[in-house]
XYZ file of C-alpha atoms in Angstrom:
362
model
C 0.000 0.000 0.000
C 1.468 3.341 -1.063
C 1.626 5.961 1.691
C 0.903 9.426 0.366
C 3.330 12.142 1.292
C 1.975 14.839 3.596
C 1.634 18.258 1.963
C 3.353 21.140 3.774
C 1.383 24.312 4.419
C 2.868 27.576 5.639
C 0.526 30.042 7.350
C 1.652 33.678 7.354
C 0.075 35.394 10.384
C -0.126 39.054 11.402
C -1.238 38.046 14.902
C -4.859 39.150 14.497
C -7.256 36.571 15.890
C -9.836 36.926 13.115
C -7.245 36.503 10.372
C -5.784 33.413 12.038
C -9.263 31.903 12.301
C -9.750 32.364 8.564
C -6.532 30.575 7.582
C -6.894 27.860 10.219
C -10.396 27.180 8.982
C -9.085 26.440 5.499
C -6.239 24.254 6.762
C -8.631 22.239 8.933
C -10.523 21.253 5.770
C -7.402 20.225 3.845
C -6.495 16.575 4.144
C -3.055 15.096 4.765
C -1.138 18.296 5.605
C 1.488 19.444 8.068
C 1.321 23.081 9.109
C 3.874 25.669 10.144
C 3.087 29.243 11.149
C 5.198 32.254 10.225
C 4.421 35.189 12.559
C 5.155 38.682 11.284
C 5.080 42.217 12.693
C 6.080 45.363 10.861
C 5.660 49.114 10.794
C 3.596 50.848 8.106
C 6.713 52.289 6.360
C 8.293 48.841 6.125
C 5.015 47.355 4.873
C 4.972 49.950 2.093
C 8.619 49.165 1.355
C 7.786 45.466 0.931
C 4.890 46.417 -1.328
C 7.374 48.390 -3.455
C 9.792 45.439 -3.508
C 6.948 43.108 -4.513
C 6.044 45.356 -7.429
C 9.673 45.395 -8.534
C 9.792 41.595 -8.249
C 7.189 41.342 -11.009
C 9.813 42.544 -13.489
C 13.159 42.030 -11.741
C 14.579 38.729 -10.610
C 15.821 38.859 -7.022
C 17.926 36.070 -5.588
C 16.952 34.176 -2.439
C 19.509 35.990 -0.282
C 17.961 39.364 -1.118
C 14.425 38.188 -0.338
C 15.558 36.658 2.963
C 17.386 39.850 3.898
C 14.221 41.925 3.485
C 11.926 39.433 5.206
C 14.082 38.774 8.275
C 13.155 42.252 9.495
C 9.492 41.314 10.051
C 9.783 38.094 12.044
C 11.376 36.452 15.043
C 11.643 33.173 13.117
C 15.167 32.106 12.213
C 15.248 32.479 8.447
C 17.909 29.795 8.020
C 15.452 27.363 9.611
C 12.475 28.580 7.629
C 14.254 28.358 4.286
C 14.506 24.582 4.726
C 10.726 24.160 5.054
C 9.862 24.588 1.354
C 6.044 24.497 1.627
C 3.691 23.158 -1.013
C 1.344 26.118 -0.525
C 1.360 29.385 1.456
C -1.890 30.687 2.984
C -2.464 34.053 4.666
C -5.116 36.620 5.618
C -4.766 40.347 6.255
C -3.191 43.097 4.150
C 0.078 43.127 6.126
C 0.709 39.533 5.096
C 0.257 40.134 1.365
C 3.777 41.312 0.363
C 5.355 38.694 2.644
C 3.205 35.965 1.097
C 4.053 37.162 -2.394
C 7.824 37.268 -1.763
C 7.853 33.881 -0.023
C 6.015 32.480 -3.023
C 8.796 33.848 -5.201
C 11.374 32.336 -2.865
C 9.944 28.814 -2.986
C 8.174 29.042 -6.363
C 5.029 27.618 -4.788
C 1.319 28.535 -4.927
C 0.029 31.326 -2.684
C -3.469 31.797 -1.275
C -4.735 34.974 0.379
C -8.061 35.066 2.238
C -8.790 38.719 1.562
C -8.962 41.127 -1.350
C -5.502 42.677 -1.913
C -5.540 46.432 -1.371
C -2.234 47.516 -2.943
C -1.046 44.447 -4.816
C -2.951 42.841 -7.675
C -5.018 39.637 -7.510
C -2.762 38.412 -10.327
C 0.170 38.385 -7.892
C -1.267 35.339 -6.106
C -2.279 31.823 -7.039
C -5.724 32.102 -5.451
C -7.551 35.084 -3.958
C -10.488 34.347 -1.656
C -12.690 37.445 -1.739
C -16.124 38.118 -0.259
C -18.874 38.419 -2.826
C -19.449 42.077 -1.966
C -15.924 42.846 -3.268
C -16.647 41.398 -6.711
C -16.537 44.800 -8.444
C -13.081 45.601 -7.078
C -11.536 42.142 -7.286
C -11.798 40.164 -10.507
C -9.870 37.415 -12.240
C -9.816 33.716 -13.078
C -7.951 33.087 -9.833
C -10.550 34.792 -7.599
C -12.938 32.658 -5.548
C -15.946 34.499 -4.145
C -17.462 33.542 -0.798
C -20.641 34.620 0.976
C -18.895 35.010 4.348
C -15.409 34.714 5.788
C -13.697 31.356 6.134
C -13.737 30.082 9.702
C -12.139 27.391 11.868
C -15.512 26.751 13.514
C -16.667 23.121 13.335
C -19.232 21.060 15.219
C -16.556 19.208 17.194
C -14.667 22.405 18.012
C -17.639 24.390 19.286
C -18.834 21.361 21.282
C -15.485 21.152 23.084
C -15.435 24.917 23.671
C -19.017 24.786 24.964
C -18.142 22.090 27.498
C -15.234 24.200 28.760
C -17.256 27.419 28.918
C -20.141 25.831 30.825
C -17.834 25.480 33.823
C -17.595 29.292 33.994
C -21.336 30.004 34.108
C -23.154 31.234 37.188
C -25.956 28.690 37.387
C -27.443 26.203 34.941
C -28.625 28.535 32.115
C -31.054 26.012 30.545
C -32.075 28.325 27.649
C -29.036 30.471 26.800
C -28.770 33.034 24.035
C -25.512 34.692 23.037
C -24.564 38.341 22.698
C -21.378 39.197 20.809
C -20.583 42.913 20.845
C -18.106 44.372 18.364
C -17.167 48.017 18.257
C -15.826 50.864 16.185
C -14.534 50.121 12.694
C -14.046 51.832 9.353
C -17.727 51.198 8.593
C -19.485 51.285 11.969
C -19.468 52.681 15.482
C -21.193 51.930 18.788
C -22.104 54.694 21.226
C -22.905 54.564 24.914
C -26.605 55.127 24.151
C -26.648 52.292 21.610
C -25.059 49.985 24.172
C -27.701 50.921 26.725
C -30.587 50.328 24.301
C -29.059 47.032 23.177
C -28.859 45.849 26.806
C -32.453 46.876 27.489
C -33.835 45.062 24.448
C -31.959 41.814 24.927
C -32.624 41.698 28.694
C -36.326 42.360 28.103
C -36.463 39.391 25.731
C -34.661 37.237 28.305
C -36.932 38.243 31.183
C -40.174 37.796 29.223
C -39.195 34.426 27.758
C -37.120 32.758 30.464
C -33.830 33.065 28.574
C -30.293 33.396 29.913
C -27.690 35.663 28.352
C -24.049 34.749 27.646
C -22.233 37.907 26.553
C -18.825 39.183 25.555
C -17.365 42.399 24.156
C -14.438 42.733 21.743
C -11.175 44.628 21.734
C -12.855 47.194 19.456
C -15.679 47.953 21.885
C -15.342 51.619 23.009
C -14.561 51.968 26.755
C -17.708 53.988 27.513
C -19.891 51.415 25.748
C -18.150 48.550 27.514
C -18.823 50.262 30.851
C -22.534 50.134 30.022
C -22.404 46.384 29.419
C -20.446 45.921 32.650
C -22.981 47.930 34.645
C -26.117 46.453 33.066
C -25.105 42.807 32.689
C -22.404 41.855 35.195
C -24.734 41.271 38.167
C -27.991 40.689 36.315
C -29.845 37.487 37.206
C -30.427 36.742 33.523
C -26.738 37.044 32.610
C -24.769 34.110 34.055
C -21.718 34.931 31.911
C -20.061 38.187 30.822
C -16.494 38.569 29.586
C -15.130 42.062 28.964
C -12.411 41.932 26.313
C -10.556 44.837 27.942
C -10.025 42.693 31.030
C -9.214 39.302 29.491
C -7.470 37.811 26.464
C -9.724 34.743 26.553
C -11.891 34.032 23.519
C -15.318 32.775 24.637
C -16.954 33.218 21.208
C -16.748 29.540 20.086
C -18.042 28.380 23.463
C -20.964 30.816 23.364
C -21.823 29.651 19.842
C -21.648 26.059 21.018
C -23.986 26.602 23.984
C -26.567 28.788 22.232
C -29.014 28.051 19.434
C -29.390 31.779 18.754
C -26.631 34.395 18.960
C -27.094 38.172 18.726
C -24.139 39.962 17.107
C -23.499 43.577 16.090
C -23.163 44.175 12.351
C -19.623 45.595 12.516
C -18.098 42.132 12.942
C -18.371 40.100 9.742
C -15.988 37.500 11.163
C -18.208 36.779 14.186
C -21.293 36.575 11.971
C -19.433 34.061 9.797
C -18.456 32.004 12.838
C -22.056 31.803 14.037
C -23.522 30.661 10.749
C -20.550 28.372 10.076
C -21.474 26.654 13.345
C -24.998 26.088 12.065
C -26.549 28.472 14.602
C -29.072 31.274 14.097
C -27.485 34.732 13.944
C -29.517 37.826 14.776
C -27.403 40.637 13.303
C -28.108 44.039 14.851
C -27.564 47.310 13.026
C -25.441 49.908 14.838
C -24.051 53.326 13.890
C -22.884 53.697 10.288
C -20.257 56.073 8.956
C -21.923 55.851 5.523
C -25.563 55.307 4.616
C -24.603 52.306 2.468
C -21.560 50.077 2.513
C -20.600 46.708 1.091
C -21.426 44.841 4.317
C -25.050 45.980 4.240
C -25.447 44.275 0.859
C -23.812 41.126 2.280
C -26.184 41.011 5.241
C -29.209 41.639 3.060
C -28.164 38.669 0.897
C -27.617 36.453 3.964
C -30.974 37.520 5.378
C -32.710 36.765 2.086
C -31.137 33.291 1.985
C -32.161 32.603 5.626
C -28.665 32.421 7.077
C -29.313 35.374 9.420
C -31.998 37.691 10.766
C -31.063 41.314 10.087
C -32.684 43.853 12.412
C -32.422 47.207 14.155
C -31.858 47.580 17.902
C -35.432 48.699 18.576
C -36.785 45.543 16.892
C -34.297 43.173 18.503
C -36.700 41.812 21.114
C -39.271 40.354 18.665
C -36.515 39.232 16.243
C -34.728 37.320 19.009
C -37.929 35.746 20.294
C -38.951 34.694 16.789
C -35.553 33.060 16.242
C -35.755 31.205 19.575
C -39.291 29.966 18.914
C -38.702 28.578 15.472
C -40.093 25.052 15.312
C -37.208 23.990 13.123
C -34.147 24.730 15.228
C -31.715 23.446 12.633
C -30.073 26.218 10.656
C -28.276 25.985 7.361
C -24.521 26.010 8.037
C -22.302 28.080 5.761
C -19.065 26.146 5.249
C -16.874 28.509 3.217
C -13.680 26.907 4.543
C -14.541 23.604 2.852
C -15.285 25.486 -0.373
C -11.862 27.173 -0.315
C -10.040 23.967 0.647
C -11.686 22.159 -2.239
C -10.537 24.858 -4.652
C -6.960 24.611 -3.345
C -7.027 20.850 -3.871
C -8.397 21.272 -7.389
C -5.981 23.981 -8.459
C -2.713 23.059 -6.781
C -2.678 19.388 -5.797
C -2.793 16.549 -8.312
C -5.577 14.019 -7.932
C -8.045 14.026 -5.049
C -5.442 13.654 -2.353
C -2.096 13.472 -4.085
C 1.159 14.894 -2.850
C 2.343 16.780 -5.878
C 1.995 20.466 -6.573
C 0.888 21.672 -9.960
C 3.569 24.135 -11.014
């Protein structure tokens, strides 16, 4: 019996939790792989310098020593160790990783996959670009794969294990829990103190009237004054047996909350958390918050997801009935959105020979 050689995957990480979840989600769906992570950190000027070098590399041929010299500035990894890895494919997410991914692809002459639309480089610079459908106008090409939501590492087994661990931290039994995932300020959205207060009132009213328990967490983007509202309103409330403030802990309770709850309320600023909820096959009630523009690309995404019954899209003042309706659905099974499997399948098709072979298509 012939034993197939394991394929080697290199993940380029900028240290952001959401970006790591996207790449890990894809890797989890790839079969027969070994994974190594390459952590990077760089200043904006050096990022722009690497973008410039990448553009030059389209026309000029740099040797390996030059590429290694430039890249050793952005990592703690010993480059002489990394050079021996020679991956079969490089996967990354986040704009900071794009020039590094491109140059490493040049170094090893291997396929590259980025889980985000490139902002300064071209989609043609990479083997495969995974772009959300709402970016279709700005990101086109035969090597672009469009997804409804972000790729995610969420799986049934993972959220079950996280749910078991999180249950130990609850105050009480919480027989009918609902989740609340609060994001914060972003390029598209913002959350004020008043919005936080109204959000608390609506979700607590639904809990009190329907015998529900609330499992809540904020994010690192939640404004301090808004987070203070959640701390004041939820921390000691009888209907809230669990609250984690991101400013006070590095723990990530999101997978556990998704695992314990059939319905999870999430603010619209966090596409990644929405993707995690629906990837876990749970009902997401996405709440509109402050918008810096009347329309943006994420509104179109949520309207599409709402139309296809992946989410319920609502305003804060209508959250109570939307949450109750989601909890009282007779059919509590929700259509899971597995974009990670879709991307992994495309990587297999494009870059690996056969259905599970070990060769790379050059």
